[in-house]
Short mmCIF file of C-alpha atoms and ligand atoms in Angstrom, two decimals:
data_model
loop_
_atom_site.label_atom_id
_atom_site.label_comp_id
_atom_site.label_asym_id
_atom_site.label_seq_id
_atom_site.Cartn_x
_atom_site.Cartn_y
_atom_site.Cartn_z
CA UNK A 1 10.62 8.82 -25.55
CA UNK A 2 8.00 11.09 -24.27
CA UNK A 3 5.88 8.74 -22.16
CA UNK A 4 5.30 10.49 -18.74
CA UNK A 5 4.58 6.94 -16.88
CA UNK A 6 6.27 3.31 -16.76
CA UNK A 7 5.83 0.49 -14.84
CA UNK A 8 8.79 -0.99 -14.13
CA UNK A 9 8.95 -4.60 -11.48
CA UNK A 10 10.57 -2.38 -8.83
CA UNK A 11 7.47 -0.25 -8.98
CA UNK A 12 5.29 -3.69 -8.04
CA UNK A 13 4.72 -5.38 -4.29
CA UNK A 14 3.71 -9.18 -4.79
CA UNK A 15 0.86 -10.17 -1.90
CA UNK A 16 1.34 -14.30 -0.97
CA UNK A 17 -0.73 -16.05 0.63
CA UNK A 18 1.45 -18.14 3.31
CA UNK A 19 0.43 -22.04 4.48
CA UNK A 20 1.26 -24.30 6.38
CA UNK A 21 0.88 -27.10 3.80
CA UNK A 22 3.42 -28.69 2.22
CA UNK A 23 1.70 -28.09 -1.11
CA UNK A 24 0.77 -24.75 -3.32
CA UNK A 25 -3.02 -24.14 -2.91
CA UNK A 26 -4.70 -22.75 -5.73
CA UNK A 27 -6.84 -19.84 -5.07
CA UNK A 28 -10.03 -20.60 -7.55
CA UNK A 29 -11.47 -16.91 -7.27
CA UNK A 30 -7.58 -15.72 -7.85
CA UNK A 31 -6.43 -17.82 -11.33
CA UNK A 32 -2.89 -18.34 -11.19
CA UNK A 33 -2.12 -17.56 -7.49
CA UNK A 34 -1.47 -20.16 -4.92
CA UNK A 35 -1.06 -19.87 -1.51
CA UNK A 36 2.60 -21.10 -0.93
CA UNK A 37 4.37 -23.43 1.35
CA UNK A 38 6.06 -21.64 4.60
CA UNK A 39 8.86 -24.17 2.99
CA UNK A 40 8.91 -22.41 -0.21
CA UNK A 41 8.26 -18.92 0.60
CA UNK A 42 12.08 -18.22 0.81
CA UNK A 43 12.60 -19.64 -2.74
CA UNK A 44 9.60 -17.55 -3.90
CA UNK A 45 10.97 -14.40 -2.64
CA UNK A 46 14.19 -15.05 -4.27
CA UNK A 47 13.17 -15.87 -7.65
CA UNK A 48 10.44 -12.46 -7.28
CA UNK A 49 14.34 -10.61 -6.46
CA UNK A 50 15.77 -12.05 -9.74
CA UNK A 51 12.55 -10.80 -11.41
CA UNK A 52 13.48 -7.22 -9.67
CA UNK A 53 10.31 -7.09 -7.17
CA UNK A 54 12.12 -6.36 -4.43
CA UNK A 55 8.33 -5.95 -1.72
CA UNK A 56 6.36 -9.09 -0.91
CA UNK A 57 3.22 -8.19 1.34
CA UNK A 58 2.41 -11.56 3.66
CA UNK A 59 -0.90 -12.81 4.54
CA UNK A 60 -1.24 -16.31 6.78
CA UNK A 61 -3.87 -18.48 5.76
CA UNK A 62 -4.50 -19.60 9.35
CA UNK A 63 -5.68 -23.35 10.46
CA UNK A 64 -9.57 -22.58 11.34
CA UNK A 65 -9.16 -24.31 14.80
CA UNK A 66 -6.79 -21.90 15.60
CA UNK A 67 -9.14 -18.90 15.17
CA UNK A 68 -11.55 -17.37 18.40
CA UNK A 69 -13.77 -14.13 18.72
CA UNK A 70 -10.88 -12.21 19.83
CA UNK A 71 -7.98 -13.70 17.65
CA UNK A 72 -5.12 -14.26 20.22
CA UNK A 73 -3.39 -16.70 17.49
CA UNK A 74 -2.07 -13.08 16.17
CA UNK A 75 0.08 -12.58 19.67
CA UNK A 76 1.46 -16.63 19.46
CA UNK A 77 5.27 -16.27 18.75
CA UNK A 78 5.45 -19.29 16.79
CA UNK A 79 2.59 -18.39 14.50
CA UNK A 80 2.58 -19.05 10.53
CA UNK A 81 2.73 -15.38 9.95
CA UNK A 82 5.92 -14.75 12.37
CA UNK A 83 7.79 -17.72 11.38
CA UNK A 84 7.38 -16.41 7.50
CA UNK A 85 8.96 -13.40 8.16
CA UNK A 86 11.49 -14.80 10.51
CA UNK A 87 12.17 -17.28 6.94
CA UNK A 88 11.90 -14.97 4.73
CA UNK A 89 14.54 -12.38 6.47
CA UNK A 90 17.53 -15.28 7.06
CA UNK A 91 17.14 -16.71 3.53
CA UNK A 92 16.40 -13.82 1.62
CA UNK A 93 17.48 -10.48 3.57
CA UNK A 94 17.19 -7.92 0.19
CA UNK A 95 13.36 -8.82 0.41
CA UNK A 96 11.47 -6.25 1.79
CA UNK A 97 8.59 -7.60 3.62
CA UNK A 98 5.44 -5.16 4.49
CA UNK A 99 4.00 -7.75 7.38
CA UNK A 100 -0.50 -6.90 7.40
CA UNK A 101 -1.09 -5.54 10.55
CA UNK A 102 -5.14 -6.86 11.57
CA UNK A 103 -6.52 -9.51 13.58
CA UNK A 104 -9.14 -10.69 10.71
CA UNK A 105 -6.82 -14.16 9.28
CA UNK A 106 -7.27 -14.79 13.34
CA UNK A 107 -10.92 -14.24 14.43
CA UNK A 108 -13.41 -16.76 13.70
CA UNK A 109 -15.76 -13.81 12.75
CA UNK A 110 -13.65 -12.37 9.49
CA UNK A 111 -13.73 -8.72 11.34
CA UNK A 112 -10.23 -6.55 11.79
CA UNK A 113 -10.44 -6.45 15.36
CA UNK A 114 -11.92 -7.67 18.58
CA UNK A 115 -15.70 -7.20 19.01
CA UNK A 116 -17.72 -4.98 21.34
CA UNK A 117 -19.63 -7.15 23.91
CA UNK A 118 -23.00 -6.74 22.12
CA UNK A 119 -21.18 -8.60 18.89
CA UNK A 120 -22.16 -5.35 17.01
CA UNK A 121 -19.40 -3.49 16.33
CA UNK A 122 -15.40 -3.37 16.20
CA UNK A 123 -13.92 -2.05 19.44
CA UNK A 124 -11.42 -0.08 18.15
CA UNK A 125 -9.27 0.47 21.41
CA UNK A 126 -9.33 -2.62 22.42
CA UNK A 127 -8.43 -3.85 18.93
CA UNK A 128 -5.75 -0.80 18.88
CA UNK A 129 -3.64 -2.23 22.11
CA UNK A 130 -3.77 -6.24 20.27
CA UNK A 131 -2.88 -4.23 16.66
CA UNK A 132 0.25 -2.43 19.04
CA UNK A 133 1.26 -5.95 20.77
CA UNK A 134 0.91 -7.57 16.78
CA UNK A 135 3.54 -4.84 15.44
CA UNK A 136 5.53 -5.29 18.27
CA UNK A 137 6.12 -9.07 17.77
CA UNK A 138 6.21 -8.24 13.62
CA UNK A 139 9.14 -5.83 14.21
CA UNK A 140 10.83 -8.20 16.33
CA UNK A 141 10.11 -10.79 13.60
CA UNK A 142 12.44 -9.18 11.21
CA UNK A 143 9.86 -6.92 9.50
CA UNK A 144 11.17 -4.16 7.42
CA UNK A 145 7.53 -2.73 7.57
CA UNK A 146 4.10 -3.26 9.70
CA UNK A 147 1.06 -2.46 7.26
CA UNK A 148 -2.37 -1.84 9.77
CA UNK A 149 -4.78 -2.66 7.17
CA UNK A 150 -7.37 -2.84 9.89
CA UNK A 151 -8.82 1.08 10.19
CA UNK A 152 -8.73 1.28 13.38
CA UNK A 153 -8.17 5.43 14.92
CA UNK A 154 -5.34 6.29 16.29
CA UNK A 155 -3.45 2.81 15.58
CA UNK A 156 -0.31 4.60 13.40
CA UNK A 157 0.65 6.70 16.55
CA UNK A 158 0.20 3.48 19.23
CA UNK A 159 2.04 1.33 16.83
CA UNK A 160 4.97 4.01 16.04
CA UNK A 161 5.24 4.99 19.80
CA UNK A 162 5.68 1.24 20.80
CA UNK A 163 8.12 0.63 17.82
CA UNK A 164 10.34 3.36 19.40
CA UNK A 165 10.28 2.58 22.88
CA UNK A 166 11.14 -1.26 21.74
CA UNK A 167 13.94 0.12 20.10
CA UNK A 168 12.59 -0.81 16.87
CA UNK A 169 13.15 2.89 15.37
CA UNK A 170 13.91 1.46 11.47
CA UNK A 171 10.63 -0.39 11.11
CA UNK A 172 8.60 1.62 8.69
CA UNK A 173 4.69 1.86 8.76
CA UNK A 174 2.95 0.79 5.68
CA UNK A 175 -0.29 2.45 6.57
CA UNK A 176 -3.87 1.85 4.59
CA UNK A 177 -5.21 5.43 5.26
CA UNK A 178 -7.97 5.41 2.56
CA UNK A 179 -9.16 1.68 2.63
CA UNK A 180 -12.91 1.61 1.23
CA UNK A 181 -15.64 -0.78 2.69
CA UNK A 182 -15.48 -2.25 -1.12
CA UNK A 183 -17.26 -5.07 -3.11
CA UNK A 184 -13.72 -5.67 -4.65
CA UNK A 185 -12.02 -8.01 -1.42
CA UNK A 186 -14.08 -11.11 -2.21
CA UNK A 187 -11.32 -13.65 -3.52
CA UNK A 188 -8.67 -12.48 -1.03
CA UNK A 189 -11.21 -13.52 2.09
CA UNK A 190 -11.86 -16.50 0.36
CA UNK A 191 -7.03 -16.66 -0.05
CA UNK A 192 -7.20 -16.03 3.79
CA UNK A 193 -10.48 -17.89 4.97
CA UNK A 194 -12.00 -14.66 6.67
CA UNK A 195 -14.91 -14.89 4.10
CA UNK A 196 -18.79 -14.77 5.93
CA UNK A 197 -19.91 -18.36 7.61
CA UNK A 198 -22.32 -19.96 5.59
CA UNK A 199 -25.24 -19.29 8.21
CA UNK A 200 -23.58 -16.42 9.42
CA UNK A 201 -24.95 -12.70 9.53
CA UNK A 202 -22.88 -11.09 6.50
CA UNK A 203 -19.96 -9.19 7.16
CA UNK A 204 -19.84 -5.83 6.91
CA UNK A 205 -16.50 -3.46 7.34
CA UNK A 206 -18.30 -0.19 6.92
CA UNK A 207 -18.51 0.85 10.59
CA UNK A 208 -14.37 1.27 10.58
CA UNK A 209 -13.47 0.76 6.55
CA UNK A 210 -14.16 4.05 4.23
CA UNK A 211 -17.65 4.89 2.35
CA UNK A 212 -17.21 4.51 -1.08
CA UNK A 213 -19.22 7.72 -1.33
CA UNK A 214 -16.57 10.14 -0.01
CA UNK A 215 -13.48 11.73 -1.18
CA UNK A 216 -12.59 14.51 1.49
CA UNK A 217 -12.89 12.12 4.37
CA UNK A 218 -9.18 10.07 2.41
CA UNK A 219 -7.58 13.63 2.59
CA UNK A 220 -8.48 13.69 6.33
CA UNK A 221 -7.33 10.15 7.12
CA UNK A 222 -4.15 10.42 5.36
CA UNK A 223 -3.66 13.99 6.77
CA UNK A 224 -3.80 11.96 10.62
CA UNK A 225 -1.86 9.23 9.39
CA UNK A 226 0.50 11.33 8.49
CA UNK A 227 0.75 13.33 11.95
CA UNK A 228 0.72 9.83 13.86
CA UNK A 229 4.23 8.54 11.80
CA UNK A 230 3.11 6.73 8.84
CA UNK A 231 5.85 6.99 6.35
CA UNK A 232 4.03 5.34 3.24
CA UNK A 233 -0.12 6.02 2.76
CA UNK A 234 -2.17 3.21 0.93
CA UNK A 235 -5.13 4.07 -1.19
CA UNK A 236 -7.24 0.54 -1.60
CA UNK A 237 -8.79 -0.29 -3.69
CA UNK A 238 -6.59 1.12 -7.00
CA UNK A 239 -8.76 1.24 -10.18
CA UNK A 240 -11.96 2.14 -8.77
CA UNK A 241 -10.22 5.02 -6.35
CA UNK A 242 -7.63 7.09 -8.90
CA UNK A 243 -9.20 10.02 -8.10
CA UNK A 244 -8.26 9.38 -4.12
CA UNK A 245 -4.84 8.71 -5.17
CA UNK A 246 -4.37 11.58 -7.22
CA UNK A 247 -5.44 13.34 -4.32
CA UNK A 248 -3.26 12.03 -1.83
CA UNK A 249 -0.38 12.81 -4.17
CA UNK A 250 -0.93 16.24 -4.72
CA UNK A 251 -1.77 16.78 -0.54
CA UNK A 252 1.78 15.12 0.73
CA UNK A 253 4.95 14.40 -0.02
CA UNK A 254 5.53 10.98 1.58
CA UNK A 255 5.68 7.91 -1.07
CA UNK A 256 1.78 6.43 -2.27
CA UNK A 257 1.13 3.05 -2.43
CA UNK A 258 -2.13 1.60 -4.16
CA UNK A 259 -3.14 -2.32 -3.60
CA UNK A 260 -4.84 -3.30 -6.85
CA UNK A 261 -7.00 -5.56 -4.88
CA UNK A 262 -8.11 -9.33 -5.48
CA UNK A 263 -11.32 -8.41 -7.11
CA UNK A 264 -10.25 -6.13 -9.62
CA UNK A 265 -7.19 -9.52 -10.25
CA UNK A 266 -10.16 -11.80 -10.89
CA UNK A 267 -12.21 -9.48 -12.74
CA UNK A 268 -9.68 -9.76 -15.43
CA UNK A 269 -9.03 -12.63 -15.28
CA UNK A 270 -12.76 -14.04 -15.75
CA UNK A 271 -12.85 -11.87 -18.35
CA UNK A 272 -9.86 -13.07 -19.99
CA UNK A 273 -10.94 -16.66 -19.74
CA UNK A 274 -14.15 -15.67 -21.67
CA UNK A 275 -12.16 -14.25 -24.30
CA UNK A 276 -13.92 -11.00 -24.00
CA UNK A 277 -10.73 -9.12 -22.81
CA UNK A 278 -6.99 -9.22 -23.25
CA UNK A 279 -5.51 -10.26 -19.94
CA UNK A 280 -2.13 -8.64 -20.46
CA UNK A 281 -3.14 -5.60 -22.62
CA UNK A 282 -5.88 -4.64 -19.71
CA UNK A 283 -3.64 -5.87 -17.30
CA UNK A 284 -0.74 -3.66 -17.93
CA UNK A 285 -3.26 -0.31 -19.15
CA UNK A 286 -4.74 -0.73 -15.26
CA UNK A 287 -1.45 -0.86 -13.51
CA UNK A 288 -0.06 2.26 -16.07
CA UNK A 289 -3.14 3.94 -15.09
CA UNK A 290 -2.26 3.10 -10.95
CA UNK A 291 0.70 4.31 -11.78
CA UNK A 292 -0.41 7.89 -13.60
CA UNK A 293 -2.73 8.62 -11.08
CA UNK A 294 0.19 9.06 -8.84
CA UNK A 295 0.95 5.59 -7.02
CA UNK A 296 4.89 5.23 -6.24
CA UNK A 297 4.05 1.52 -5.59
CA UNK A 298 1.70 -1.12 -6.19
CA UNK A 299 0.36 -4.15 -4.41
CA UNK A 300 -0.28 -6.67 -7.08
CA UNK A 301 -1.16 -9.99 -7.87
CA UNK A 302 0.13 -9.72 -11.55
CA UNK A 303 3.53 -8.53 -10.06
CA UNK A 304 5.08 -11.62 -10.79
CA UNK A 305 3.15 -12.43 -13.96
CA UNK A 306 4.27 -8.53 -15.42
CA UNK A 307 7.98 -8.40 -14.41
CA UNK A 308 7.99 -11.85 -15.88
CA UNK A 309 6.66 -10.47 -19.45
CA UNK A 310 8.79 -7.16 -18.84
CA UNK A 311 11.88 -9.10 -18.64
CA UNK A 312 11.04 -11.26 -21.58
CA UNK A 313 10.52 -7.85 -22.88
CA UNK A 314 13.74 -6.49 -22.40
C1 PBG B 1 -8.37 -7.10 5.57
C2 PBG B 1 -7.88 -7.02 4.44
C3 PBG B 1 -8.00 -7.08 3.47
C4 PBG B 1 -7.07 -7.42 2.22
C5 PBG B 1 -6.19 -7.00 2.65
N1 PBG B 1 -5.75 -6.91 4.14
C6 PBG B 1 -9.69 -7.84 3.42
C7 PBG B 1 -10.88 -7.05 4.24
O1 PBG B 1 -10.91 -5.99 4.24
O2 PBG B 1 -11.77 -7.63 4.66
C8 PBG B 1 -7.94 -7.08 0.59
C9 PBG B 1 -6.99 -7.55 -0.16
C10 PBG B 1 -7.76 -7.96 -1.15
O3 PBG B 1 -8.98 -8.02 -2.14
O4 PBG B 1 -6.67 -8.10 -2.46
N2 PBG B 1 -7.00 -6.95 6.96
#
């Protein structure tokens, strides 16, 4: 009766990895999660809707032969991500689609943008130009929200401007505002194939993602994204950044999203596999903590499993 917070399926967004293949492809570092074949995507979204989950975040697993240094495949009008959006919009129009805007699934080096001539850093402004085009294709395909996860400066403003000019005034922007340069993204990089290649230099995104030491910087990023036209602000990862979620909750009236990332999911599964932690109980506690910190919605790989248990309990 007096519980102050709840986690309901409607608070959850399921990230889905999409593949060209014809069979679901299990991801070893994300137990229970498989890449979903495009042909099974709409059925999966329909199933999630029945469980009370109305939002999905789509991530394509791009064929490595289609990757280039500049990620041109992101702007191929019939690429996997755009076909996935069209498929879901057409067959399960009630699903709210959050489409990722960043180049990492498409670049050979796995960075979120186009590198400078020296190859030492991402070129912010050239990347923003590419992201704007990507956002236009994405809105055109029917995404409800574009979700720039790249952390380039000024991209929210540029995307909002371009969407409005093209009459996509109703396409929202979920801004990854406080995205930290975290070591918890490993399994995700396995899932989309953006991890560092054997023999290549380790990939560090620290020049554009945030320093885990910083708290005030998150507030600054949030103000910028808000002024630039974001509709939802996101904090990522979630569990190690609950203070940031709380800060943003208290400083903005926009909805806050939190991304419980791949490594947060993997660590609970790994400990549970060893019999050291109770998977369901730790899962529920982490999700509740993220809601208590102030998140309205949570992107989590646990979404479907949580919703299944939730409806079984009712
Ligand atoms: C990249 C992106 C990443 C995640 C979502 N979008 C990884 C990265 O920055 O390399 C990570 C999500 C997760 O770990 O679950 N645009």
